[in-house]
Amino acid sequence: MCNNCNLNIDAERTDEFGQKLLEIVNHSSLSLMMSIGHRSRLFDIMSEMEHASSSEIAEQSGLNERYVREWLGAMVTGEIIEYDPVLKTYFLPAEHAALLTRAAGSNNFATTMQWFSVLGSVEDQIVDCFQAGGGVPYSEFARFHEVMAEESYNSVVSGLFEHILPLVPGLEEKLNAGMDVLDIGCGSGLALIEMAATFPKSRFTGFDISEESIGRAKQTAAQRGISNVSFEVQDVSQMNAPESFDFITAFDVIHDQANPAQVLSEVNAALRMGGTFLMQDIAASSNVEQNITNPLGPMFYTISTMHCMTVSLAQGGAGLGTCWGKELACQMLGDAGFQEVDVQELPHDIMNYFYVMTKM
């Protein structure tokens, strides 16, 4: 018998849910338009303009007026941009620009909006996976490395020296004196390159399985003339580098791995005695009921379904998913040989936990 086929439906509750669905429809539409506003630099341009017509905005941005005008319609009805119906001019309030422009740094929500169109590009393949299992590999995601590099800059590099590295007591002094540093799953290498530039006496290595990302990293380091950093295409579950590094980092990397337990064991083995592992990963619980109040809960599970879990499963991996959670993370770190795990949070970052471990 169908439990939901009850004729005594609460009409008020249905109406309330209908209003919520209507909001979701509009907000989903806005996420796509905000991604376009970021990519076209319209938010950046408008943040430097006073009230202006669509023609003036199009001219200033070098874009097609008809498309700009229609985009502005979405922004006005979505209450992102203000509109004067008498003068027919548009204005981006400074309070909104503070969360939508490149100048906002880690506070730029428009950068994150790009993920929904990136993830949407593999929807057909994900639906197939619901039927057949398996996963969708990294190669199927359009613009993944480009968007990931931008997201990493905002989430890691912008707070690296002020917030993240100080989580490890005495680390700056050791970096200034000279130490061997490894970043696993380094992507385009932005964090590692900034560290190498700041601490010239230390030696930095970046491993990533993506040839495209490593190519980007090498090119950026060469352009900046930084010689104390190197990048290699490397499966980090097969590093085989015993006691080679004093400090190892992993920024939102472990939950994507095909064999995360092996990766963590390899990290422990690669550290010298007294060395430190700093792991940044998603601020979530391993228990779904504890993620109901997480302000980013729906987004985490969406990204997991559409990317993090599926790329691991595509390699025949564990498929931990974005919300593997603090409880499982601490258990796996202990199993990998880390005796004490210090889990910290940063006030400016609601997305991540920071796990700090010293090899004893």
Coordinates of C-alpha atoms in Angstrom, one line a residue:
M1 CA 0.0 0.0 0.0
C2 CA 1.3 3.5 -0.9
N3 CA 2.0 5.4 2.3
N4 CA 1.9 8.7 0.4
C5 CA -1.5 8.1 -1.2
N6 CA -3.3 9.6 1.8
L7 CA -6.2 11.7 0.7
N8 CA -5.9 13.8 3.9
I9 CA -3.1 16.0 2.6
D10 CA -2.3 19.1 4.5
A11 CA -2.9 21.8 1.9
E12 CA -1.0 24.4 3.8
R13 CA 2.0 22.2 4.1
T14 CA 1.8 21.5 0.3
D15 CA 1.6 25.2 -0.4
E16 CA 4.6 26.0 1.7
F17 CA 6.6 23.3 -0.1
G18 CA 5.5 24.6 -3.4
Q19 CA 6.8 28.1 -2.4
K20 CA 10.1 26.4 -1.5
L21 CA 10.3 24.7 -4.9
L22 CA 9.6 28.0 -6.6
E23 CA 12.5 29.6 -4.7
I24 CA 14.7 26.7 -5.8
V25 CA 13.8 27.2 -9.4
N26 CA 14.6 30.9 -9.3
H27 CA 17.8 30.4 -7.3
S28 CA 19.0 27.7 -9.6
S29 CA 18.5 30.0 -12.5
L30 CA 20.4 32.8 -10.8
S31 CA 23.4 30.5 -10.1
L32 CA 23.9 30.1 -13.8
M33 CA 23.5 33.8 -14.5
M34 CA 25.9 34.7 -11.7
S35 CA 28.4 32.3 -13.2
I36 CA 28.1 34.1 -16.5
G37 CA 28.4 37.4 -14.7
H38 CA 31.7 36.2 -13.2
R39 CA 33.2 34.7 -16.4
S40 CA 32.2 37.8 -18.5
R41 CA 33.6 40.1 -15.7
L42 CA 30.3 42.0 -15.6
F43 CA 30.3 42.1 -11.8
D44 CA 33.9 43.4 -11.8
I45 CA 33.1 46.1 -14.3
M46 CA 29.8 47.2 -12.8
S47 CA 31.4 47.4 -9.3
E48 CA 33.4 50.3 -10.8
M49 CA 30.5 52.1 -12.4
E50 CA 27.8 54.4 -11.1
H51 CA 24.1 53.9 -12.3
A52 CA 24.4 53.1 -16.0
S53 CA 22.2 52.0 -19.0
S54 CA 22.6 48.5 -20.5
S55 CA 24.3 50.2 -23.5
E56 CA 26.8 51.9 -21.3
I57 CA 27.5 48.7 -19.4
A58 CA 27.9 46.8 -22.7
E59 CA 30.3 49.4 -24.1
Q60 CA 32.4 49.4 -20.9
S61 CA 32.6 45.6 -20.9
G62 CA 33.0 45.2 -24.7
L63 CA 30.1 42.8 -24.7
N64 CA 26.9 42.5 -26.8
E65 CA 24.2 44.9 -25.5
R66 CA 21.3 42.5 -26.2
Y67 CA 22.8 39.8 -24.1
V68 CA 23.9 42.2 -21.4
R69 CA 20.4 43.6 -21.2
E70 CA 18.8 40.1 -20.8
W71 CA 21.4 39.1 -18.1
L72 CA 20.6 42.4 -16.3
G73 CA 16.9 41.4 -16.3
A74 CA 17.8 38.2 -14.4
M75 CA 20.0 40.2 -12.0
V76 CA 17.3 42.8 -11.3
T77 CA 14.5 40.3 -10.8
G78 CA 16.8 38.2 -8.6
E79 CA 17.6 41.3 -6.5
I80 CA 21.3 41.1 -7.2
I81 CA 21.4 44.4 -9.1
E82 CA 19.3 47.5 -8.5
Y83 CA 17.3 49.2 -11.3
D84 CA 15.9 52.7 -11.7
P85 CA 12.7 52.3 -13.9
V86 CA 12.6 56.1 -14.6
L87 CA 16.2 56.5 -15.8
K88 CA 16.4 52.9 -17.0
T89 CA 19.8 52.5 -15.3
Y90 CA 21.4 49.6 -13.4
F91 CA 23.6 49.6 -10.3
L92 CA 25.6 47.0 -8.4
P93 CA 25.5 48.0 -4.7
A94 CA 28.9 48.0 -3.0
E95 CA 27.5 45.5 -0.4
H96 CA 26.7 43.0 -3.2
A97 CA 30.0 43.7 -5.0
A98 CA 31.8 42.7 -1.8
L99 CA 30.6 39.1 -2.3
L100 CA 30.6 38.9 -6.1
T101 CA 33.8 40.4 -7.6
R102 CA 37.4 39.2 -8.0
A103 CA 38.4 41.9 -5.5
A104 CA 36.4 40.0 -2.9
G105 CA 39.0 37.2 -2.8
S106 CA 37.8 34.3 -0.7
N107 CA 34.4 36.0 -0.3
N108 CA 33.6 35.8 -4.0
F109 CA 30.5 33.6 -4.3
A110 CA 30.4 34.1 -8.0
T111 CA 33.5 31.9 -8.4
T112 CA 31.6 29.0 -6.8
M113 CA 28.6 29.5 -9.0
Q114 CA 30.6 28.1 -11.9
W115 CA 30.5 24.6 -10.5
F116 CA 26.9 24.1 -11.3
S117 CA 27.3 24.4 -15.0
V118 CA 30.6 22.4 -14.9
L119 CA 28.8 19.6 -13.0
G120 CA 25.7 19.9 -15.3
S121 CA 27.9 19.0 -18.3
V122 CA 28.1 15.4 -17.0
E123 CA 24.5 15.0 -16.0
D124 CA 23.7 12.4 -18.7
Q125 CA 26.7 10.2 -17.6
I126 CA 25.7 10.5 -13.9
V127 CA 22.2 9.4 -14.7
D128 CA 23.7 6.4 -16.5
C129 CA 25.8 5.6 -13.4
F130 CA 22.6 5.5 -11.3
Q131 CA 21.5 2.6 -13.5
A132 CA 24.8 0.8 -14.1
G133 CA 27.1 2.0 -11.3
G134 CA 30.7 3.0 -12.0
G135 CA 31.7 6.6 -12.3
V136 CA 32.6 9.5 -14.5
P137 CA 36.3 10.3 -14.9
Y138 CA 38.0 13.7 -14.6
S139 CA 38.4 13.9 -18.4
E140 CA 34.7 14.3 -18.9
F141 CA 34.4 17.5 -16.9
A142 CA 34.6 20.6 -19.1
R143 CA 36.7 23.5 -17.6
F144 CA 37.3 21.5 -14.4
H145 CA 41.0 22.4 -13.9
E146 CA 40.4 26.0 -14.8
V147 CA 37.6 26.4 -12.3
M148 CA 39.4 24.3 -9.7
A149 CA 42.5 26.6 -9.9
E150 CA 40.3 29.6 -9.4
E151 CA 38.5 28.0 -6.5
S152 CA 41.7 26.9 -4.9
Y153 CA 43.2 30.4 -5.1
N154 CA 40.1 31.7 -3.2
S155 CA 39.9 28.9 -0.7
V156 CA 43.5 28.2 0.0
V157 CA 46.0 30.7 -1.4
S158 CA 44.2 33.8 -0.2
G159 CA 44.3 32.6 3.5
L160 CA 47.4 30.5 3.3
F161 CA 49.9 32.7 5.1
E162 CA 47.6 34.6 7.4
H163 CA 45.4 31.7 8.5
I164 CA 46.3 28.2 7.3
L165 CA 50.1 27.8 7.8
P166 CA 49.9 29.4 11.4
L167 CA 47.8 26.3 12.4
V168 CA 51.2 24.5 12.7
P169 CA 53.2 26.0 15.6
G170 CA 56.7 27.1 14.6
L171 CA 56.2 26.2 10.9
E172 CA 57.1 29.6 9.5
E173 CA 60.5 29.6 11.3
K174 CA 61.2 26.1 9.9
L175 CA 60.2 27.2 6.4
N176 CA 62.4 30.2 6.6
A177 CA 65.4 28.0 7.7
G178 CA 64.8 25.4 5.0
M179 CA 62.8 22.2 4.8
D180 CA 61.4 19.7 2.3
V181 CA 57.7 20.3 1.5
L182 CA 55.3 18.1 -0.5
D183 CA 51.8 19.0 -1.7
I184 CA 49.8 16.0 -2.9
G185 CA 47.0 16.5 -5.4
C186 CA 48.6 19.9 -6.0
G187 CA 46.4 20.7 -9.1
S188 CA 47.8 23.8 -10.8
G189 CA 50.2 24.4 -8.0
L190 CA 49.1 27.8 -6.9
A191 CA 49.5 27.3 -3.2
L192 CA 52.9 25.6 -3.6
I193 CA 54.2 28.3 -5.9
E194 CA 53.3 31.0 -3.4
M195 CA 55.0 29.1 -0.6
A196 CA 58.1 28.6 -2.7
A197 CA 58.3 32.3 -3.5
T198 CA 57.8 33.3 0.1
F199 CA 60.3 30.7 1.6
P200 CA 63.3 30.5 -0.9
K201 CA 65.4 28.4 1.5
S202 CA 62.9 25.5 1.4
R203 CA 62.4 23.0 -1.3
F204 CA 58.9 22.3 -2.6
T205 CA 57.4 19.4 -4.6
G206 CA 54.0 19.0 -6.1
F207 CA 52.4 15.7 -7.1
D208 CA 49.2 15.3 -9.1
I209 CA 47.8 12.6 -11.4
S210 CA 46.6 15.2 -14.0
E211 CA 49.1 16.0 -16.8
E212 CA 47.1 19.1 -17.6
S213 CA 47.3 20.4 -14.1
I214 CA 51.0 19.6 -13.8
G215 CA 51.6 21.4 -17.1
R216 CA 49.9 24.5 -15.8
A217 CA 51.9 24.4 -12.6
K218 CA 55.2 24.1 -14.4
Q219 CA 54.4 26.9 -16.8
T220 CA 53.4 29.2 -13.9
A221 CA 56.5 28.5 -11.9
A222 CA 58.7 29.1 -15.0
Q223 CA 57.0 32.4 -15.8
R224 CA 57.6 33.6 -12.3
G225 CA 61.2 32.4 -12.3
I226 CA 60.8 30.2 -9.2
S227 CA 63.4 27.5 -9.1
N228 CA 62.9 25.9 -5.6
V229 CA 59.7 24.2 -6.7
S230 CA 59.1 21.1 -8.9
F231 CA 56.0 19.3 -10.2
E232 CA 55.6 15.7 -11.2
V233 CA 52.7 13.6 -12.6
Q234 CA 52.4 11.0 -9.8
D235 CA 49.7 8.7 -8.4
V236 CA 49.9 9.7 -4.8
S237 CA 48.8 6.2 -3.6
Q238 CA 52.1 4.9 -5.1
M239 CA 54.6 7.6 -4.0
N240 CA 57.1 5.2 -2.4
A241 CA 59.1 8.1 -0.9
P242 CA 60.0 7.0 2.7
E243 CA 61.0 9.7 5.1
S244 CA 61.6 12.3 2.3
F245 CA 59.6 15.3 3.6
D246 CA 59.3 17.5 6.7
F247 CA 55.9 19.0 5.8
I248 CA 53.1 17.5 3.6
T249 CA 49.9 19.2 2.7
A250 CA 46.7 18.0 1.1
F251 CA 44.1 20.6 0.2
D252 CA 40.6 19.1 -0.3
V253 CA 42.2 16.0 -2.0
I254 CA 41.8 12.9 0.1
H255 CA 38.1 12.3 -0.3
D256 CA 38.5 12.2 -4.2
Q257 CA 41.1 9.5 -4.1
A258 CA 40.5 6.0 -5.5
N259 CA 42.4 4.5 -2.6
P260 CA 42.4 7.1 0.2
A261 CA 43.6 4.7 2.9
Q262 CA 46.7 3.8 0.9
V263 CA 47.3 7.5 0.2
L264 CA 47.2 8.4 3.9
S265 CA 49.6 5.5 4.7
E266 CA 52.0 6.7 1.9
V267 CA 51.9 10.2 3.4
N268 CA 52.8 8.9 6.9
A269 CA 55.6 6.9 5.4
A270 CA 56.9 9.9 3.4
L271 CA 57.1 12.1 6.5
R272 CA 60.3 12.2 8.5
M273 CA 60.1 11.8 12.3
G274 CA 58.7 15.0 13.8
G275 CA 57.3 16.0 10.4
T276 CA 53.8 17.4 10.0
F277 CA 50.8 16.6 7.8
L278 CA 48.3 19.3 7.2
M279 CA 45.1 18.1 5.6
Q280 CA 42.3 20.4 4.6
D281 CA 39.0 18.7 3.9
I282 CA 35.3 19.3 3.9
A283 CA 33.6 20.4 7.1
A284 CA 31.0 17.8 7.4
S285 CA 30.0 14.8 9.5
S286 CA 30.1 11.2 8.5
N287 CA 26.4 11.0 9.7
V288 CA 23.8 12.5 7.4
E289 CA 21.5 13.6 10.3
Q290 CA 24.3 15.8 11.6
N291 CA 24.6 17.5 8.2
I292 CA 21.0 18.7 8.1
T293 CA 21.9 21.9 9.8
N294 CA 25.1 22.3 7.8
P295 CA 24.6 25.6 5.8
L296 CA 26.3 23.9 2.8
G297 CA 24.9 20.4 3.2
P298 CA 22.9 20.3 0.0
M299 CA 25.8 21.6 -2.0
F300 CA 28.2 19.1 -0.5
Y301 CA 26.1 16.1 -1.4
T302 CA 25.4 17.5 -4.9
I303 CA 29.1 18.0 -5.6
S304 CA 29.8 14.6 -4.2
T305 CA 27.2 12.9 -6.4
M306 CA 28.3 14.8 -9.5
H307 CA 32.0 14.8 -9.0
C308 CA 33.9 13.7 -5.9
M309 CA 32.3 10.3 -5.4
T310 CA 32.0 9.6 -9.1
V311 CA 35.6 10.3 -10.1
S312 CA 36.8 7.9 -7.4
L313 CA 34.3 5.2 -8.5
A314 CA 35.4 5.7 -12.1
Q315 CA 38.9 4.4 -11.0
G316 CA 37.4 1.5 -9.2
G317 CA 37.9 3.4 -6.0
A318 CA 36.4 3.7 -2.6
G319 CA 34.0 6.5 -3.5
L320 CA 34.2 8.2 -0.1
G321 CA 32.4 11.3 -1.3
T322 CA 32.6 14.9 -0.2
C323 CA 30.8 14.1 3.1
W324 CA 33.1 11.3 4.3
G325 CA 33.1 13.4 7.4
K326 CA 35.3 14.2 10.4
E327 CA 34.5 11.0 12.2
L328 CA 35.7 8.7 9.4
A329 CA 38.6 11.0 8.5
C330 CA 40.0 10.8 12.1
Q331 CA 39.5 7.0 12.1
M332 CA 41.4 6.6 8.7
L333 CA 44.2 8.9 9.8
G334 CA 44.6 6.8 13.0
D335 CA 44.7 3.6 10.9
A336 CA 47.4 5.2 8.7
G337 CA 49.6 5.6 11.7
F338 CA 48.9 9.2 13.0
Q339 CA 48.7 8.9 16.7
E340 CA 47.2 12.3 17.4
V341 CA 44.9 14.2 15.2
D342 CA 44.2 17.9 15.9
V343 CA 41.0 19.1 14.1
Q344 CA 40.8 22.9 13.7
E345 CA 38.4 25.4 12.1
L346 CA 39.0 28.8 10.8
P347 CA 36.5 31.7 11.2
H348 CA 36.7 32.8 7.6
D349 CA 36.2 29.3 6.1
I350 CA 32.9 27.5 6.7
M351 CA 33.7 24.8 4.1
N352 CA 36.7 23.1 5.6
Y353 CA 38.2 21.4 8.6
F354 CA 42.0 21.5 9.0
Y355 CA 43.6 18.3 10.4
V356 CA 47.1 18.8 11.9
M357 CA 49.2 15.7 12.6
T358 CA 52.9 15.3 13.7
K359 CA 54.6 12.0 13.0
M360 CA 55.7 10.6 16.4

